[in-house]
PDB file of C-alpha atoms in Angstrom:
ATOM      1  CA  GLN A   1     111.338  -6.939  44.943  1.00  0.00           C
ATOM      2  CA  VAL A   2     110.753  -3.530  43.455  1.00  0.00           C
ATOM      3  CA  GLN A   3     111.208  -0.605  45.808  1.00  0.00           C
ATOM      4  CA  LEU A   4     110.617   3.052  44.976  1.00  0.00           C
ATOM      5  CA  VAL A   5     111.412   5.656  47.621  1.00  0.00           C
ATOM      6  CA  GLU A   6     110.498   9.308  47.128  1.00  0.00           C
ATOM      7  CA  THR A   7     112.243  12.125  48.981  1.00  0.00           C
ATOM      8  CA  GLY A   8     112.478  15.882  48.723  1.00  0.00           C
ATOM      9  CA  GLY A   9     109.016  17.013  49.682  1.00  0.00           C
ATOM     10  CA  GLY A  10     108.401  19.785  52.166  1.00  0.00           C
ATOM     11  CA  LEU A  11     106.888  23.180  52.811  1.00  0.00           C
ATOM     12  CA  VAL A  12     107.637  25.950  50.334  1.00  0.00           C
ATOM     13  CA  GLN A  13     106.199  29.378  49.634  1.00  0.00           C
ATOM     14  CA  THR A  14     104.353  30.294  46.464  1.00  0.00           C
ATOM     15  CA  GLY A  15     106.871  30.853  43.685  1.00  0.00           C
ATOM     16  CA  GLY A  16     109.468  28.621  45.276  1.00  0.00           C
ATOM     17  CA  SER A  17     111.137  25.467  44.004  1.00  0.00           C
ATOM     18  CA  LEU A  18     111.628  21.887  45.104  1.00  0.00           C
ATOM     19  CA  ARG A  19     113.350  18.882  43.599  1.00  0.00           C
ATOM     20  CA  LEU A  20     111.866  15.488  44.275  1.00  0.00           C
ATOM     21  CA  SER A  21     113.853  12.291  43.950  1.00  0.00           C
ATOM     22  CA  CYS A  22     112.760   8.690  43.562  1.00  0.00           C
ATOM     23  CA  ALA A  23     115.353   6.037  44.309  1.00  0.00           C
ATOM     24  CA  ALA A  24     114.604   2.725  42.637  1.00  0.00           C
ATOM     25  CA  SER A  25     115.839  -0.752  43.427  1.00  0.00           C
ATOM     26  CA  GLY A  26     114.957  -4.365  42.772  1.00  0.00           C
ATOM     27  CA  ARG A  27     115.075  -4.399  38.983  1.00  0.00           C
ATOM     28  CA  SER A  28     117.073  -2.816  36.200  1.00  0.00           C
ATOM     29  CA  PHE A  29     116.013   0.826  36.438  1.00  0.00           C
ATOM     30  CA  SER A  30     117.170   1.783  32.960  1.00  0.00           C
ATOM     31  CA  ASN A  31     114.804  -0.736  31.353  1.00  0.00           C
ATOM     32  CA  TYR A  32     111.581   0.952  32.485  1.00  0.00           C
ATOM     33  CA  PRO A  33     109.738   4.160  31.762  1.00  0.00           C
ATOM     34  CA  MET A  34     108.959   6.173  34.867  1.00  0.00           C
ATOM     35  CA  ALA A  35     106.380   8.727  35.909  1.00  0.00           C
ATOM     36  CA  TRP A  36     105.296  11.145  38.598  1.00  0.00           C
ATOM     37  CA  PHE A  37     101.718  11.412  39.828  1.00  0.00           C
ATOM     38  CA  ARG A  38     100.220  13.511  42.576  1.00  0.00           C
ATOM     39  CA  GLN A  39      97.191  13.280  44.823  1.00  0.00           C
ATOM     40  CA  ALA A  40      95.690  16.292  46.560  1.00  0.00           C
ATOM     41  CA  PRO A  41      93.405  15.813  49.587  1.00  0.00           C
ATOM     42  CA  GLY A  42      90.017  14.507  48.531  1.00  0.00           C
ATOM     43  CA  ARG A  43      91.037  14.125  44.902  1.00  0.00           C
ATOM     44  CA  GLU A  44      92.104  11.351  42.593  1.00  0.00           C
ATOM     45  CA  ARG A  45      95.720  10.625  41.797  1.00  0.00           C
ATOM     46  CA  ASP A  46      96.664  12.658  38.730  1.00  0.00           C
ATOM     47  CA  PHE A  47      99.393  12.322  36.146  1.00  0.00           C
ATOM     48  CA  VAL A  48     102.178  14.902  36.345  1.00  0.00           C
ATOM     49  CA  ALA A  49     104.988  13.766  34.042  1.00  0.00           C
ATOM     50  CA  ALA A  50     106.573  10.703  32.452  1.00  0.00           C
ATOM     51  CA  ILE A  51     109.914   9.848  30.897  1.00  0.00           C
ATOM     52  CA  THR A  52     111.170   7.160  28.560  1.00  0.00           C
ATOM     53  CA  THR A  53     113.905   4.692  29.470  1.00  0.00           C
ATOM     54  CA  SER A  54     116.746   6.777  28.060  1.00  0.00           C
ATOM     55  CA  GLY A  55     115.255  10.091  29.062  1.00  0.00           C
ATOM     56  CA  ALA A  56     115.060  11.210  25.467  1.00  0.00           C
ATOM     57  CA  MET A  57     111.313  11.785  25.585  1.00  0.00           C
ATOM     58  CA  THR A  58     109.260  13.430  28.296  1.00  0.00           C
ATOM     59  CA  TYR A  59     105.552  14.041  28.704  1.00  0.00           C
ATOM     60  CA  TYR A  60     103.728  16.491  30.959  1.00  0.00           C
ATOM     61  CA  ALA A  61     100.297  17.299  32.214  1.00  0.00           C
ATOM     62  CA  ASP A  62      99.158  20.744  31.159  1.00  0.00           C
ATOM     63  CA  SER A  63      99.436  21.880  34.774  1.00  0.00           C
ATOM     64  CA  ALA A  64     103.141  20.971  34.817  1.00  0.00           C
ATOM     65  CA  LYS A  65     104.275  22.240  31.424  1.00  0.00           C
ATOM     66  CA  GLY A  66     106.787  25.047  31.630  1.00  0.00           C
ATOM     67  CA  ARG A  67     107.218  24.733  35.405  1.00  0.00           C
ATOM     68  CA  PHE A  68     108.196  21.124  36.103  1.00  0.00           C
ATOM     69  CA  THR A  69     111.001  19.050  34.607  1.00  0.00           C
ATOM     70  CA  ILE A  70     111.223  15.275  34.834  1.00  0.00           C
ATOM     71  CA  SER A  71     114.620  13.658  34.447  1.00  0.00           C
ATOM     72  CA  ARG A  72     116.451  10.477  35.330  1.00  0.00           C
ATOM     73  CA  ASP A  73     119.949   9.308  36.104  1.00  0.00           C
ATOM     74  CA  ASN A  74     120.171   5.656  35.111  1.00  0.00           C
ATOM     75  CA  ALA A  75     123.630   5.324  36.631  1.00  0.00           C
ATOM     76  CA  LYS A  76     122.174   6.311  40.005  1.00  0.00           C
ATOM     77  CA  ASN A  77     118.845   4.472  39.574  1.00  0.00           C
ATOM     78  CA  THR A  78     117.081   7.716  40.391  1.00  0.00           C
ATOM     79  CA  LEU A  79     114.183   9.676  38.954  1.00  0.00           C
ATOM     80  CA  TYR A  80     113.793  13.416  39.549  1.00  0.00           C
ATOM     81  CA  LEU A  81     111.110  16.064  39.370  1.00  0.00           C
ATOM     82  CA  GLN A  82     112.291  19.660  39.432  1.00  0.00           C
ATOM     83  CA  MET A  83     109.376  21.898  40.345  1.00  0.00           C
ATOM     84  CA  ASN A  84     109.626  25.653  39.876  1.00  0.00           C
ATOM     85  CA  SER A  85     107.159  28.518  40.283  1.00  0.00           C
ATOM     86  CA  LEU A  86     105.143  26.446  42.713  1.00  0.00           C
ATOM     87  CA  LYS A  87     101.532  27.367  43.410  1.00  0.00           C
ATOM     88  CA  PRO A  88      99.208  26.461  46.296  1.00  0.00           C
ATOM     89  CA  GLU A  89      97.297  24.171  43.927  1.00  0.00           C
ATOM     90  CA  ASP A  90     100.464  22.071  43.565  1.00  0.00           C
ATOM     91  CA  THR A  91     100.012  20.954  47.171  1.00  0.00           C
ATOM     92  CA  ALA A  92      99.717  17.164  47.114  1.00  0.00           C
ATOM     93  CA  VAL A  93     101.427  13.897  47.868  1.00  0.00           C
ATOM     94  CA  TYR A  94     103.747  13.141  44.956  1.00  0.00           C
ATOM     95  CA  TYR A  95     104.323   9.548  43.886  1.00  0.00           C
ATOM     96  CA  CYS A  96     106.739   7.963  41.477  1.00  0.00           C
ATOM     97  CA  ALA A  97     105.628   4.978  39.430  1.00  0.00           C
ATOM     98  CA  GLN A  98     107.401   2.482  37.214  1.00  0.00           C
ATOM     99  CA  ASP A  99     106.774   0.386  34.116  1.00  0.00           C
ATOM    100  CA  PRO A 100     103.468   1.409  32.622  1.00  0.00           C
ATOM    101  CA  GLU A 101     101.352  -0.952  30.535  1.00  0.00           C
ATOM    102  CA  GLY A 102      98.944   1.009  28.414  1.00  0.00           C
ATOM    103  CA  ASN A 103      98.246   4.707  28.733  1.00  0.00           C
ATOM    104  CA  TRP A 104     101.170   6.298  30.554  1.00  0.00           C
ATOM    105  CA  ARG A 105      98.857   9.061  31.861  1.00  0.00           C
ATOM    106  CA  ASP A 106      96.584   6.528  33.539  1.00  0.00           C
ATOM    107  CA  MET A 107      97.481   5.518  37.099  1.00  0.00           C
ATOM    108  CA  GLY A 108      95.956   2.124  36.415  1.00  0.00           C
ATOM    109  CA  ALA A 109      98.752   1.406  33.956  1.00  0.00           C
ATOM    110  CA  TYR A 110     101.372   1.229  36.721  1.00  0.00           C
ATOM    111  CA  ALA A 111     101.999  -1.756  38.968  1.00  0.00           C
ATOM    112  CA  TYR A 112     104.820  -0.279  41.022  1.00  0.00           C
ATOM    113  CA  TRP A 113     104.524   2.772  43.260  1.00  0.00           C
ATOM    114  CA  GLY A 114     106.475   4.563  45.919  1.00  0.00           C
ATOM    115  CA  GLN A 115     105.014   5.603  49.271  1.00  0.00           C
ATOM    116  CA  GLY A 116     104.824   9.278  48.296  1.00  0.00           C
ATOM    117  CA  THR A 117     106.302  12.531  49.535  1.00  0.00           C
ATOM    118  CA  LEU A 118     104.217  15.491  50.660  1.00  0.00           C
ATOM    119  CA  VAL A 119     104.623  18.870  49.008  1.00  0.00           C
ATOM    120  CA  THR A 120     102.900  21.818  50.644  1.00  0.00           C
ATOM    121  CA  VAL A 121     102.888  25.221  48.967  1.00  0.00           C
ATOM    122  CA  SER A 122     101.852  28.085  51.205  1.00  0.00           C
ATOM    123  CA  SER A 123     100.182  31.199  49.850  1.00  0.00           C
TER     124      SER A 123
END
């Protein structure tokens, strides 16, 4: 049974930083690409970043480029999202997702999701 557990969310001021983690279990973590999505109140779930199995390649939404960094530690079965220069518009529930089929930027491509962690950026 696949389990993805996000941690690291919280309240931060504009310009601050947070690092999210996603601990994976239930299948061989290193075999699957991973991604982060986020969902703000009243909005659809949007792609943030994705990473290949080895971590050699990463992909970002325009809103995340230059501020966020996705990484993974296959030895620890953990995915990370380092978020810097946070803005109020980054406020959302952040989800990790595993094993896309199809367009990695499409939430419909992912069968496995965590429960989410809330990030709130105050102005």
